[in-house]
């Protein structure tokens, strides 16, 4: 199994379009499409930009610590849902053409508060330089009809046949995608055609929905109906990034947009921003046409698509992630014991007791991922006595404490299954039905890699490699090895 990991941004020429440029153009096309389909998304983007502008103007140079205004303004993630390994493999080719590769494996079937019959990955650029040029990712879920906790054998068979019979992506699009993957670019005529076909594949179809079939699947799960109840796929949401999600939440409510009850992920607190915080406005009622058993077609509505927004923080090491999970469990325990308390009251207290209060401690305790720059004075051979002493000890924590190494946070570029499940659940009208007595079909990261013919990368491995590369560069400057333990 091989994975193509581009070396850096590719420029293309006047007559060709690189994967990088294609990604930027696709992200813009998808944004225009989704804005035309879901006008509230345009409001969300406008408010997000106002929030980011406010943060930049009040926060000085540190405001851009976790992302430049330019990057954050362009930053989006989309979410799509498909029905089978075959469709997932096709999605992988469509995004491979854009320099986006599978990263992370999320099993949402045993997720709290509501299980969803899908497993997911995210297609994204892996190289920080590529992310910096155009930070676009797509959270992609695939339905598991074989999972007996959700679908009995009869429904599984009908669902699989329905999905096998449809074609989400035209063969011409897949041919163009394969060409882009092979060459890292397309001719400008091919690029235009690719963008038209790819964008159209994610538009909401005007085809009438089979009412009875959709309703049967909806009794199991709204997400199963959204995926397997129709013959096409569509972009479910497109998420801008903000630098202050609490401000965003309040600003949207002030405009009269109904938001879900909570911001998912770490709480608002005085310590460092870590991982990912997300919230959304509630799924909107969109007009859809329905075909009934007697063949008649009527106008109706479905509530499936919503507007999500997110703030990103420092990536956590496996030890940091364990701590994060422990704190989340502790918050749940305290709320269960004191149901009159809200999460917004409890979580900051739990975090104040159990999590480092500063970025620097997050680094020296080995809980967050950082890259390191060497202090200018030390590099010039003019370090203070403290710095020289730390250099003798050679441990990262000492070198950071003595300001020999300046840690720069690595931003979390991935997703959180618990938040994903929370966002899915808060936007479903009905939780559906799962029978936990039955066994679930085994699906893991190895299964997904095999389906894609590509290694699904482990996010923490990518952050660790980035951190290690910066330490090697620091070792070269300092002329000595650094102890990372
Ligand atoms: C995906 C939900 C997960 C996120 O940001 O965590 C997600 C979906 O609704 O299809 O997008
Ligand atoms: Ni999302």
GROMACS .gro file of N, CA, C and O and ligand atoms in nm, residues 77-79 139 237 239 278 308 415, ligand 2:
model
   37
   77UNK      N    1  -1.426   2.304   0.634
   77UNK     CA    2  -1.437   2.160   0.612
   77UNK      C    3  -1.580   2.130   0.567
   77UNK      O    4  -1.674   2.196   0.609
   78UNK      N    5  -1.589   2.034   0.478
   78UNK     CA    6  -1.720   1.988   0.434
   78UNK      C    7  -1.749   1.854   0.498
   78UNK      O    8  -1.660   1.790   0.557
   79UNK      N    9  -1.875   1.809   0.490
   79UNK     CA   10  -1.908   1.674   0.534
   79UNK      C   11  -1.995   1.609   0.427
   79UNK      O   12  -2.089   1.671   0.377
  139UNK      N   13  -1.491   1.571   0.586
  139UNK     CA   14  -1.524   1.460   0.675
  139UNK      C   15  -1.619   1.369   0.596
  139UNK      O   16  -1.723   1.412   0.548
  237UNK      N   17  -2.280   1.971   0.515
  237UNK     CA   18  -2.253   2.105   0.570
  237UNK      C   19  -2.115   2.148   0.528
  237UNK      O   20  -2.034   2.067   0.484
  239UNK      N   21  -1.814   2.406   0.682
  239UNK     CA   22  -1.788   2.468   0.812
  239UNK      C   23  -1.674   2.568   0.806
  239UNK      O   24  -1.560   2.532   0.779
  278UNK      N   25  -1.673   2.300   1.840
  278UNK     CA   26  -1.767   2.314   1.728
  278UNK      C   27  -1.908   2.341   1.778
  278UNK      O   28  -1.947   2.296   1.885
  308UNK      N   29  -2.243   2.445   1.042
  308UNK     CA   30  -2.153   2.422   1.155
  308UNK      C   31  -2.040   2.524   1.149
  308UNK      O   32  -2.008   2.577   1.043
  415UNK      N   33  -1.047   1.572   1.358
  415UNK     CA   34  -1.183   1.578   1.411
  415UNK      C   35  -1.194   1.505   1.544
  415UNK      O   36  -1.102   1.433   1.584
  487LIG    NI1   37  -1.846   1.900   1.045
   0.00000   0.00000   0.00000
